[in-house]
Every structure is written in structure tokens, then in C-alpha cells.
mmCIF file of C-alpha atoms in Angstrom:
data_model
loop_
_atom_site.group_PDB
_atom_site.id
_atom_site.type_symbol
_atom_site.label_atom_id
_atom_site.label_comp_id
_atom_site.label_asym_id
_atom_site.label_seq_id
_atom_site.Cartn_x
_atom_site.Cartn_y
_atom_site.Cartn_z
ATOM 1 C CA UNK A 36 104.067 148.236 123.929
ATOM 2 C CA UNK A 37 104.719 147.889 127.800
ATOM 3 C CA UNK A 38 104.079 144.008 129.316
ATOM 4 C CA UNK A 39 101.233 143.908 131.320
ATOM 5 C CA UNK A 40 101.242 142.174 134.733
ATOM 6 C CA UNK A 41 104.368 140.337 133.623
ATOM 7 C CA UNK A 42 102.574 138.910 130.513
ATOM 8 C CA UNK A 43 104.293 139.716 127.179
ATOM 9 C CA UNK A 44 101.530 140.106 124.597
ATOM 10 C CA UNK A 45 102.881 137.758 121.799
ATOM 11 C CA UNK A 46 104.725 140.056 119.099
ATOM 12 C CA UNK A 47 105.324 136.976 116.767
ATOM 13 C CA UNK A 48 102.723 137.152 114.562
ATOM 14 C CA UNK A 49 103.075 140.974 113.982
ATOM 15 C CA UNK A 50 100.081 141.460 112.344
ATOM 16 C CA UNK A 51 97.517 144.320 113.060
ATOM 17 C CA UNK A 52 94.981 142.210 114.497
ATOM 18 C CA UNK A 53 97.441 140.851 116.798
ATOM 19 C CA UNK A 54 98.575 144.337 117.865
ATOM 20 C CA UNK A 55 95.491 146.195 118.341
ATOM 21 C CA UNK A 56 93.957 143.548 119.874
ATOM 22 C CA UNK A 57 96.747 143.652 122.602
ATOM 23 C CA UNK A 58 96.477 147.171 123.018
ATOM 24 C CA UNK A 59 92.352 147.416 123.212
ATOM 25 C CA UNK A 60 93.158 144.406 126.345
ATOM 26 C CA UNK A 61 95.732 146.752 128.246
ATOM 27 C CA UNK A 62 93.179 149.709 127.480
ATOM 28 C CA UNK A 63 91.070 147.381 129.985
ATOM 29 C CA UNK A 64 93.536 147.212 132.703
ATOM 30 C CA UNK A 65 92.046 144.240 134.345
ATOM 31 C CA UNK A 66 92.892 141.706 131.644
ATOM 32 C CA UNK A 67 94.488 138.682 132.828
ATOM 33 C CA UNK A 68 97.304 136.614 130.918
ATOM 34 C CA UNK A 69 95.035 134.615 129.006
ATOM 35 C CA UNK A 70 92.379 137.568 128.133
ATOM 36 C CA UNK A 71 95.328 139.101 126.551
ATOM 37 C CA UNK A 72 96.752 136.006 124.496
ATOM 38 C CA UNK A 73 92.936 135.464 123.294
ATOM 39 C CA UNK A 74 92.732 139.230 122.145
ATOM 40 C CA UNK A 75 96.135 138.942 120.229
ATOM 41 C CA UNK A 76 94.462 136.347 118.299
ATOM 42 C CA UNK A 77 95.780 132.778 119.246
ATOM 43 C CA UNK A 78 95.460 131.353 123.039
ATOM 44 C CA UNK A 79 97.984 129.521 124.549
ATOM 45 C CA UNK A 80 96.235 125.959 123.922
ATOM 46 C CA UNK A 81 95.669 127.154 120.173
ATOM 47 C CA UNK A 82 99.603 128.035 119.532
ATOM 48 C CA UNK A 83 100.463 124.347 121.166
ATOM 49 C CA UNK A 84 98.327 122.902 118.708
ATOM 50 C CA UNK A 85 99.569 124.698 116.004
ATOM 51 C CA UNK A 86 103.203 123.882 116.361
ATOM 52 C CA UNK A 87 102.337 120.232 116.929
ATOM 53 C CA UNK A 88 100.215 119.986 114.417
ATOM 54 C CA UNK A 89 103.242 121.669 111.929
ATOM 55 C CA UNK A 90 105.659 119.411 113.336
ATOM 56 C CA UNK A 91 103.685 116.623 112.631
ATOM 57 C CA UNK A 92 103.317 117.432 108.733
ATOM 58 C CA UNK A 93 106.609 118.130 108.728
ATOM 59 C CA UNK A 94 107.408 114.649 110.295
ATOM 60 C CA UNK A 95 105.944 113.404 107.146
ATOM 61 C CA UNK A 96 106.476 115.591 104.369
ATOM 62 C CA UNK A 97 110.361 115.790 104.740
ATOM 63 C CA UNK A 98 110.936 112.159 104.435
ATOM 64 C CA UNK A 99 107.990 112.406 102.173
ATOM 65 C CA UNK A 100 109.356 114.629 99.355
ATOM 66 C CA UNK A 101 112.608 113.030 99.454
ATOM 67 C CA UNK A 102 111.075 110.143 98.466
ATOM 68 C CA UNK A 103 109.339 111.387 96.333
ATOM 69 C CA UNK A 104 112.228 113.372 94.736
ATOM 70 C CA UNK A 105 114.185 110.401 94.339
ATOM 71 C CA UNK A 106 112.332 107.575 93.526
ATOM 72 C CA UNK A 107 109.261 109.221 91.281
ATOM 73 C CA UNK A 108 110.223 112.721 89.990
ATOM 74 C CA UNK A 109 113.554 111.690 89.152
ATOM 75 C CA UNK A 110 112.202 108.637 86.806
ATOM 76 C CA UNK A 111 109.578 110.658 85.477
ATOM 77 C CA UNK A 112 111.764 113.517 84.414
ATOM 78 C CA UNK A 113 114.069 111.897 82.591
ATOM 79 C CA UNK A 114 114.124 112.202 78.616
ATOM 80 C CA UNK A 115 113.094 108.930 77.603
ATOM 81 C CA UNK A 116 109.960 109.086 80.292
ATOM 82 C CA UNK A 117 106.351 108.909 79.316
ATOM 83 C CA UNK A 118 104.560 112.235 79.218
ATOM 84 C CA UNK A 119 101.858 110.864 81.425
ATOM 85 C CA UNK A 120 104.058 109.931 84.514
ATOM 86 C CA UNK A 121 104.778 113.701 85.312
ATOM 87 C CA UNK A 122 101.393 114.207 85.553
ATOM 88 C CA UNK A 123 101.103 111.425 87.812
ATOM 89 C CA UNK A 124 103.783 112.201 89.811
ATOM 90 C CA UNK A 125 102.727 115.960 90.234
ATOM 91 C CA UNK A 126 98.974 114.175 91.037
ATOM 92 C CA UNK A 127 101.172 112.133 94.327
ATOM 93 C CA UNK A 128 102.630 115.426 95.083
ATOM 94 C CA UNK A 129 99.908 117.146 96.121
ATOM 95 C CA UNK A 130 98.292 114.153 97.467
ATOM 96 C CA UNK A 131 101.517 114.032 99.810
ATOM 97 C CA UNK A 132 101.708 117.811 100.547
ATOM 98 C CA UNK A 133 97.340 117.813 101.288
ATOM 99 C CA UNK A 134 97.153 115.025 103.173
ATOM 100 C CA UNK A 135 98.935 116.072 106.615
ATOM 101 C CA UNK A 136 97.630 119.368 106.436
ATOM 102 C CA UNK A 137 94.285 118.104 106.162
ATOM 103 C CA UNK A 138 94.355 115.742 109.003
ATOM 104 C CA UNK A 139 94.383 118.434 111.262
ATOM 105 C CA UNK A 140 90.868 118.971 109.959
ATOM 106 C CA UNK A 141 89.676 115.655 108.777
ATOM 107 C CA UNK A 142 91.932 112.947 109.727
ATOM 108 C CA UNK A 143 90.434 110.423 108.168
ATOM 109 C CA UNK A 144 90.299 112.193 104.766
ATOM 110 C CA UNK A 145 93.839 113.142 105.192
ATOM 111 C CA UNK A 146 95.013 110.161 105.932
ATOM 112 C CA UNK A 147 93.619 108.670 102.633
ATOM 113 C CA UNK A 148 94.685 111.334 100.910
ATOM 114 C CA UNK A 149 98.568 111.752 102.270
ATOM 115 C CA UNK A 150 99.150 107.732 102.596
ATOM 116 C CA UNK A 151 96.665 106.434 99.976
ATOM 117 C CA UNK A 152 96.240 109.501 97.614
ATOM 118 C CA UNK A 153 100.351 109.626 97.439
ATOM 119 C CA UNK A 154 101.041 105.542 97.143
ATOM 120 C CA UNK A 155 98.844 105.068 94.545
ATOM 121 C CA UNK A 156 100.259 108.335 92.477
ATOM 122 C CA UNK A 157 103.222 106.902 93.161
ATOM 123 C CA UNK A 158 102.638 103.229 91.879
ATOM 124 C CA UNK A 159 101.049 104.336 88.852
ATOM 125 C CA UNK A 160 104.425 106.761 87.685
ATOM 126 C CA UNK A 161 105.815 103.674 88.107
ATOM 127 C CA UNK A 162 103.404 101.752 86.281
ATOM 128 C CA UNK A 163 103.446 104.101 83.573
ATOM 129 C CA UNK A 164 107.403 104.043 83.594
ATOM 130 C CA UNK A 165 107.447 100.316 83.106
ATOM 131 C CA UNK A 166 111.066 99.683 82.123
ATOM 132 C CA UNK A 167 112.629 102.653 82.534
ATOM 133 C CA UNK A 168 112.028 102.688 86.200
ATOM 134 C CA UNK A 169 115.192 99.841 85.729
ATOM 135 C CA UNK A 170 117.760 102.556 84.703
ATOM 136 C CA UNK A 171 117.653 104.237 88.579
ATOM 137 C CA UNK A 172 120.693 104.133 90.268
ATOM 138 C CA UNK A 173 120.847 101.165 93.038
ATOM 139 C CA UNK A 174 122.076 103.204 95.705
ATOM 140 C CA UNK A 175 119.680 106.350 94.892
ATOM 141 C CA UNK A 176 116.823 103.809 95.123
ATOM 142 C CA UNK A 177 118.229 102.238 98.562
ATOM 143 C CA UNK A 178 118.201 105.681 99.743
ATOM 144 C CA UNK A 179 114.806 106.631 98.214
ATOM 145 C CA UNK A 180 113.723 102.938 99.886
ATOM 146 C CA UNK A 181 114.977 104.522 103.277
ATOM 147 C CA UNK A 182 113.289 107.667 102.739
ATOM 148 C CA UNK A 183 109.780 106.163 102.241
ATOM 149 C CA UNK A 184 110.679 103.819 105.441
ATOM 150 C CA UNK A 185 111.055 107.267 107.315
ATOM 151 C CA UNK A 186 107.829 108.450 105.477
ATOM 152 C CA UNK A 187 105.839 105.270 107.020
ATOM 153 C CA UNK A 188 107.066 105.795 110.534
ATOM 154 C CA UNK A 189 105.698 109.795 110.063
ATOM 155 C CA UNK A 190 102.214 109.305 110.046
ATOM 156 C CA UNK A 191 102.380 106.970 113.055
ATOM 157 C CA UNK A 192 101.183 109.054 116.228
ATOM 158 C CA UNK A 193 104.032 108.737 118.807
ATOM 159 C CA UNK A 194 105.493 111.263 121.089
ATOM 160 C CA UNK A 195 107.459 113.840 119.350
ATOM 161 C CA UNK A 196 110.941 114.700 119.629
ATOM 162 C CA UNK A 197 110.880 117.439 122.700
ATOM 163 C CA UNK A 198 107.670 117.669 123.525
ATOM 164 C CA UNK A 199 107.042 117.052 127.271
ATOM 165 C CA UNK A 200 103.393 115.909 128.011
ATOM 166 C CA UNK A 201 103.727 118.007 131.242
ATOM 167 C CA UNK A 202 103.469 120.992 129.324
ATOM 168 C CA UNK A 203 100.344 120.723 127.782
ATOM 169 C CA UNK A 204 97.883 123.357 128.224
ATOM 170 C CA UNK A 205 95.396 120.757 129.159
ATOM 171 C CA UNK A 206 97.703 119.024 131.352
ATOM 172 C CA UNK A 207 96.518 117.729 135.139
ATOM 173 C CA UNK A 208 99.125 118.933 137.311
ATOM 174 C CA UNK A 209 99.669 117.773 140.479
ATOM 175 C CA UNK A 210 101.370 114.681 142.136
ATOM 176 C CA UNK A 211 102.478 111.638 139.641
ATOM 177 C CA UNK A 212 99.653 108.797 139.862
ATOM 178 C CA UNK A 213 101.148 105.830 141.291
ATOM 179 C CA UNK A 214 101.238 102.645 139.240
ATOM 180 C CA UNK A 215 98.468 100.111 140.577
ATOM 181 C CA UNK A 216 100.674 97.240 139.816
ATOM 182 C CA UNK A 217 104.012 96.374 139.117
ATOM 183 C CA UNK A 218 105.685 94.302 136.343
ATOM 184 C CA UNK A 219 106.277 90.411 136.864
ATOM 185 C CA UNK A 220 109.993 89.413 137.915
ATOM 186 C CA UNK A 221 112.177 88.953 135.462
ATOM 187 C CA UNK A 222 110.149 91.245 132.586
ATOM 188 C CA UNK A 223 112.917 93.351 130.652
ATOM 189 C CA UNK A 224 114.990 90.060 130.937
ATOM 190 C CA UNK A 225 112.564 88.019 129.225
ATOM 191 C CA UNK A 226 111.671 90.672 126.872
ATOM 192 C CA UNK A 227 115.158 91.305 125.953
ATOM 193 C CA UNK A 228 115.692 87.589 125.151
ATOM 194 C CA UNK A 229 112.798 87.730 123.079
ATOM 195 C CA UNK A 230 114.575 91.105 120.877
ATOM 196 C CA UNK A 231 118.183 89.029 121.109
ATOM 197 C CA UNK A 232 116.246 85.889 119.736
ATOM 198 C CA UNK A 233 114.626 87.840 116.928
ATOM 199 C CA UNK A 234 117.988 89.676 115.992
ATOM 200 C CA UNK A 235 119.828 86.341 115.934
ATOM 201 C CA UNK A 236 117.167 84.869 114.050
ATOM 202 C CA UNK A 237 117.889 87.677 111.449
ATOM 203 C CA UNK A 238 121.703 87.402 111.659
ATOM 204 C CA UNK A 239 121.288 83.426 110.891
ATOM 205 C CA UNK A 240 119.286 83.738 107.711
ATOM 206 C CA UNK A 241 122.248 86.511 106.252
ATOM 207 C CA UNK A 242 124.307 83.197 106.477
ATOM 208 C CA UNK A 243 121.952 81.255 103.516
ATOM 209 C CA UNK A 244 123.600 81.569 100.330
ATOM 210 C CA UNK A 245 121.216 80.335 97.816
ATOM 211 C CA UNK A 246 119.611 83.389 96.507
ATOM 212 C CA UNK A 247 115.749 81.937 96.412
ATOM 213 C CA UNK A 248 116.228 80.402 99.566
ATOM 214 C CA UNK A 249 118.143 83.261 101.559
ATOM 215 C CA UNK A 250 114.904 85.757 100.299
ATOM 216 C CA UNK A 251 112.596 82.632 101.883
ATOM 217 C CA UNK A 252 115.268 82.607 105.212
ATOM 218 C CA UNK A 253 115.013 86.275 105.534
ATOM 219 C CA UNK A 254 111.040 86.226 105.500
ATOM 220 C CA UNK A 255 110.639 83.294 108.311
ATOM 221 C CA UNK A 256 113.448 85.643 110.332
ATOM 222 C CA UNK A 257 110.981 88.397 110.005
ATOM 223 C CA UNK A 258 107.882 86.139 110.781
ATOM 224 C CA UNK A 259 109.322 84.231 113.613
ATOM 225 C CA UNK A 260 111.242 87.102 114.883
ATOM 226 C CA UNK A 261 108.023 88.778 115.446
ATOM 227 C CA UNK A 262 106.361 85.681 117.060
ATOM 228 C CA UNK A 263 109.425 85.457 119.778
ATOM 229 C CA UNK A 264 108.576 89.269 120.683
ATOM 230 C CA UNK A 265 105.216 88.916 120.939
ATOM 231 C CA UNK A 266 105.364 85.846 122.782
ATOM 232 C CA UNK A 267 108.181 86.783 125.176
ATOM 233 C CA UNK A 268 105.829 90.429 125.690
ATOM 234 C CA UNK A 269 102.915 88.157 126.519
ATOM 235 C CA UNK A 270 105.277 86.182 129.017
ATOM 236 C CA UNK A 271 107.001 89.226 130.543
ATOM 237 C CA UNK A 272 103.470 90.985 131.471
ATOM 238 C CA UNK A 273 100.568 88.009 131.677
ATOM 239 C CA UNK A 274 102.621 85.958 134.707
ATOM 240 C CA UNK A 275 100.663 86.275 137.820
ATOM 241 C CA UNK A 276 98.044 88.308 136.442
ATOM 242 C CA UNK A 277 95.189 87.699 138.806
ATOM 243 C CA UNK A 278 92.301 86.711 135.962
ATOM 244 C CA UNK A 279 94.588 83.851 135.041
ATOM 245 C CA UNK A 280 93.453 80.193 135.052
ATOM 246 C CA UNK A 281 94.380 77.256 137.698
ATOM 247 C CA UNK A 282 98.489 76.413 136.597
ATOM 248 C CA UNK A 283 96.655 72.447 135.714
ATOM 249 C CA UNK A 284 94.177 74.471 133.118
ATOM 250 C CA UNK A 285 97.040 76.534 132.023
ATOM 251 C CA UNK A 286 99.080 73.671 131.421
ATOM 252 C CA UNK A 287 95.969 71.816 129.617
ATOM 253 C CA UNK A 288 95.550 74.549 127.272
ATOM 254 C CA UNK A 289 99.234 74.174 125.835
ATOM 255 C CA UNK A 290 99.249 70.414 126.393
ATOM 256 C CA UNK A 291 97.884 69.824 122.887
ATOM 257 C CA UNK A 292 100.129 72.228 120.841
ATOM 258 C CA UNK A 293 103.010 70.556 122.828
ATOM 259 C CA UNK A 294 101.750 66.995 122.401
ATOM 260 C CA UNK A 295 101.997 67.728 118.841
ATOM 261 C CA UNK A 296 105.657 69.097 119.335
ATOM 262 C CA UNK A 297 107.046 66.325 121.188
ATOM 263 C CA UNK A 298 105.428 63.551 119.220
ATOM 264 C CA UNK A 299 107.041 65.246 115.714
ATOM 265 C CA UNK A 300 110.366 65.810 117.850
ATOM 266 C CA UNK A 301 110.073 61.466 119.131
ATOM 267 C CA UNK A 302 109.374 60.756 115.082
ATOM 268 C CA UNK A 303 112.636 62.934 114.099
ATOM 269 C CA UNK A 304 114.575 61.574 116.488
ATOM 270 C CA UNK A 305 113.451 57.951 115.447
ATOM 271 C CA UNK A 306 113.421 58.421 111.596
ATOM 272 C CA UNK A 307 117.136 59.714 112.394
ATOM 273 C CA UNK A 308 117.878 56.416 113.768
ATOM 274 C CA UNK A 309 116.818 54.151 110.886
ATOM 275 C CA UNK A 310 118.177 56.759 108.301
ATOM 276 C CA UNK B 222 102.650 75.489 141.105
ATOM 277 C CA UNK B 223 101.725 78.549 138.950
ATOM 278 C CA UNK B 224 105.203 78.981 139.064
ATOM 279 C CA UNK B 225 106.518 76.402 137.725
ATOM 280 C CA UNK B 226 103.866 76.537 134.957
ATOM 281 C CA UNK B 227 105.511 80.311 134.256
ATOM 282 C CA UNK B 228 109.019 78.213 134.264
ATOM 283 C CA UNK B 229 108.219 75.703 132.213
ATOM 284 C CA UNK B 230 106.314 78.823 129.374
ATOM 285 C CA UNK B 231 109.299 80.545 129.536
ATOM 286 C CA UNK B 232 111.609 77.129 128.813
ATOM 287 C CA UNK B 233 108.943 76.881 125.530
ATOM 288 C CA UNK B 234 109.932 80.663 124.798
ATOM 289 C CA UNK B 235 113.936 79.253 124.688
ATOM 290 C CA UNK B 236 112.830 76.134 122.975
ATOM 291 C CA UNK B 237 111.104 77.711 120.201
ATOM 292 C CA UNK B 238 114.171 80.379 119.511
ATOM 293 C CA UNK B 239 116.337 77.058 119.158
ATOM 294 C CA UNK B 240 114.247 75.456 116.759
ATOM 295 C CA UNK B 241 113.817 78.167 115.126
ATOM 296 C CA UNK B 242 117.486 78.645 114.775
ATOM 297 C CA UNK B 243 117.844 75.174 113.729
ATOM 298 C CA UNK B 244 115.602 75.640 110.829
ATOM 299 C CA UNK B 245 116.962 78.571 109.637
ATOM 300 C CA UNK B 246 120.199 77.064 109.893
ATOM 301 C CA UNK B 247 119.327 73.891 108.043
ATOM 302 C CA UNK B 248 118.365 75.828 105.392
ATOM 303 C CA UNK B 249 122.036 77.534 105.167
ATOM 304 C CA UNK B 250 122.687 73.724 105.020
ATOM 305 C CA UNK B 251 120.651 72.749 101.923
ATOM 306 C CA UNK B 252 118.648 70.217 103.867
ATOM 307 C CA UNK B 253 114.881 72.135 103.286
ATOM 308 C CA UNK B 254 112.989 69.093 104.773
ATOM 309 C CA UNK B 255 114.794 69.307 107.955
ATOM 310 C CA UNK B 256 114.560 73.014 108.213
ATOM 311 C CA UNK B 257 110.524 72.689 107.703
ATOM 312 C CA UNK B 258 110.706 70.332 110.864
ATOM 313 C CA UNK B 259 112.148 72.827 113.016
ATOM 314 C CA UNK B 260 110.398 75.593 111.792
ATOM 315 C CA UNK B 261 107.188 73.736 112.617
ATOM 316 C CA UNK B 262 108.343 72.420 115.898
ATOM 317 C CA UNK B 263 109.253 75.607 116.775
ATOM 318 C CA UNK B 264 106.197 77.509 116.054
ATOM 319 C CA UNK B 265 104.073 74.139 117.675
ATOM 320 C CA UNK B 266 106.451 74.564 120.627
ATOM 321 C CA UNK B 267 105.980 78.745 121.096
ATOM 322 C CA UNK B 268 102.284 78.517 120.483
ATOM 323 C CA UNK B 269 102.085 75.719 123.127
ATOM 324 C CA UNK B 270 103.968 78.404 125.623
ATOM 325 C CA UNK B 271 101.778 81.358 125.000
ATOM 326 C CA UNK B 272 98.672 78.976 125.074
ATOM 327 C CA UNK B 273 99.808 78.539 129.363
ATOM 328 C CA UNK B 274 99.851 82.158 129.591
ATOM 329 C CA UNK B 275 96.836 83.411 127.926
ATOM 330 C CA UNK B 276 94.495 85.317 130.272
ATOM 331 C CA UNK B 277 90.943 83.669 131.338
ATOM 332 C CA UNK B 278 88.434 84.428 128.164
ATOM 333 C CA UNK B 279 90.877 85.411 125.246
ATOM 334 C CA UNK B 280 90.276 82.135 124.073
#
């Protein structure tokens, strides 16, 4: 089949319907590029959405199954395994296989059924393991750990890997909008000493060496990691934003919170001296 | 003089990493009751620096 006004009818599919209705739209003569994409079956908009929408269930189902794999079939298959946590795991399977392809559709259903459906398959092979789950290999479960990691981040809705918004069907084109404002002074420098704090913060409580107390160090590294971020975000955007307060208000509403902090750091200081 | 409430925000942001630091490394130390005291006085001393910098109404 000849291209048509320099539009090549799509010969993926390869199906009949695709084919004949390619050649009923050059039968017209007058059909334009997207006439002809419509006839073969799938527009142009419809194929984008496709692919995303399969890269996106494979985003989650790869890391997905290898979790799976490794930290619930393997368990369950073993000799010495309860009948009832194959089942179970076969149950999270599907629940993990269903629940991206159905959030095309429903995303609310799939998402209870891929994250929710599949976690609490999971948890209750494991439940129904009970001791056994103990005879998995350390580093197979670190690995398994990393694959469920990977299976969290899936499901989150960022940009994918080599997609360019630009070329979205639905895409605006035309000049860039301009930015209506610009970023404080000093922004990726503050934010960057918030990420360096945080990392630090984590490097320090490796250095604990009593076991109940490094697990204790590594959670306050996590929690007041997070806090630094967050606070040095709110600091690199929020200064000189135009609905802020008068700098004596400003200072009034951290006065107490630092009254607090300098009065406990005056009572170390002096308890220090008499000790 | 909104600047130098920005300055002194961001000199809680530094303060707060150092007592937080300080706790995590008195507990390397053994000394829990002196790591609680910076951990606290950090997170009195970060909350009084975002407190300067939140907006008008997110109170």
C-alpha cells in the first residue's frame, strides 16, 4: 500500500481492520493524516496513551514480580511451606499483575488492587509462613527489599524515562511561558545545605555502635533529616515572598520556639558548670 | 530589616543541623540525656526558623 500525502498508514498492528480501513481512507482521496490514522484503528493521541500507559505497568510490574519472585514465591515453594501460602501468594500475583492494568480504567480500583490487593497477599504468605520465612537467604532478601523499594517508587506518577512533554498530542505549542517570578538569592545553596545536613546527619548515626541505640540514631537521622529539607525548601522559596508578614511579626512568631531554645541552651550551659 | 530576619532564619537552619549533630553524636557517646537535649534544642531551634518564614495565614 502506497503512502498517502506523505502519511504512512500505520502497518504495526497488521491486522485486517487496520488494513482495510487504510485502504477504504485512500479510496477517498481527500483524507487527511489523521482521517487515515483514525480509520486504521488507533489515532495518534490513542497510540501515545497506549505506550504510556504500558510503560507505566511495566514501571511497576518488573520491580513488582521480582519481588515477588524473591521474597514470596520463593518461601512459599519450598518443601517444608504451608499449602495455604501458594495460594496466597498466587492471590498477590494477580493482585500485582491487575492492578496497573486496571488503573488505566479505574485508578482508584487499581490502585487498591496493585498496592493494597498485592501487600496484603503478600503479608499474609508471610503470615502463613511464620518461621520458615527465617530460612531466606540475607542477601536474596536485601535484594528482594530493593526490589519492592523499586516497586514503591513505580506507582508514583513522575515523568518517564524519554518522554518529552513537548510531544504530546495535546501539547500547546508555541513560545515557552516566561516564569512570573524568580527564585530568592541564594536558593540551590540553601537547599543543598539542607540535603548535605540530612546526609551527614545519616553518616553520623552509622558511627553509634550499640545495636538498640544505632536502630534509634538511624530513625532521628531519617526524621530530622527530613525536617532540615523541608525547612531549608521553605527557606530557599518563602524569602521575599510578597504575602509575607512585617520582619518584627516574623520575628514574633519564632520568638517563642526560640525563647524556649535559648533558655534550655542557658540551663545546659549552667547545669554544666555546677556538674 | 526583612533581611536580616531571612539571615538570622537561615543561621536557625545551621543551628538546628549542629544540634542535631550533637545529639546524634552524643548518642555514639553513650551519654542519652545529653543527646535528648540537643535533639530537642535542635528541633525547638528549626521550628523557631521556619516559624519567621511562614507565609501570612498558614498559621
Amino acid at each position: 500500500m502506497k503512502p498517502m500525502n506523505g502519511v504512512k498508514p500505520s502497518t504495526k498492528r497488521g491486522d485486517g481492520v487496520a488494513a482495510m480501513g487504510a485502504e477504504a481512507a485512500e479510496a477517498q482521496g481527500s483524507a487527511g493524516e489523521a482521517e487515515v490514522r483514525e480509520a486504521a484503528g488507533l489515532t495518534e493521541e490513542e497510540r501515545f496513551e497506549r505506550r504510556a500507559q504500558l510503560r507505566g505497568a511495566l514501571r511497576v510490574l518488573l520491580p513488582g514480580v521480582y519481588a515477588w519472585a524473591v521474597t514470596v514465591a520463593l518461601p512459599a515453594t519450598h518443601r517444608q511451606a504451608p499449602p495455604g501460602a501458594l495460594w496466597l501468594g498466587g492471590l498477590s500475583l494477580v493482585c500485582l499483575i491487575a492492578g496497573p492494568f486496571l488503573a488505566n480504567q479505574r485508578p482508584v480500583w487499581g490502585k487498591i488492587l496493585g498496592i493494597y490487593g498485592f501487600l496484603a497477599g503478600a503479608l499474609l504468605t508471610w503470615l502463613v509462613l511464620g518461621d520458615s520465612i527465617g530460612r531466606m537467604d540475607p542477601l536474596r532478601a536485601a535484594l528482594g527489599s530493593v526490589g519492592w523499594a523499586l516497586f514503591a517508587f513505580g506507582w508514583g506518577a513522575v515523568r518517564q524515562v524519554g518522554q518529552v512533554p513537548e510531544q504530546q498530542p495535546n501539547v500547546l505549542l508555541g513560545a515557552p511561558l516566561k516564569a512570573r517570578g524568580q527564585l530568592p538569592w541564594g536558593a540551590t545553596w540553601l537547599l543543598g545545605i539542607g540535603l548535605a545536613g540530612a546526609v551527614l546527619l545519616v553518616f553520623l548515626a552509622w558511627r553509634v555502635e550499640r545495636p538498640v541505640h544505632a536502630l534509634l540514631a538511624q530513625a532521628i537521622a531519617v526524621v530530622a533529616g527530613i525536617a532540615l529539607v523541608s525547612a531549608a525548601t521553605s527557606l530557599a522559596i518563602s524569602r521575599g515572598a510578597r504575602e509575607a508578614d512585617a520582619p518584627l511579626v516574623r520575628f514574633k512568631m519564632g520568638s517563642r520556639p526560640l525563647g524556649f531554645a535559648l533558655l534550655l541552651c542557658v540551663s545546659g550551659l549552667l547545669i554544666r558548670q555546677i556538674w | 530589616m526583612a533581611r536580616v530576619v531571612d539571615l538570622l532564619a537561615i543561621a536557625l537552619l545551621l543551628l538546628a543541623l549542629g544540634a542535631f549533630a550533637m545529639g546524634i553524636q552524643a548518642l555514639g557517646r553513650r551519654a542519652d540525656l545529653e543527646s535528648l537535649y540537643w535533639l530537642v534544642v535542635g528541633g525547638l531551634v528549626l521550628k523557631a526558623g521556619v516559624e519567621m518564614l511562614r507565609p501570612r495565614g498558614v498559621r
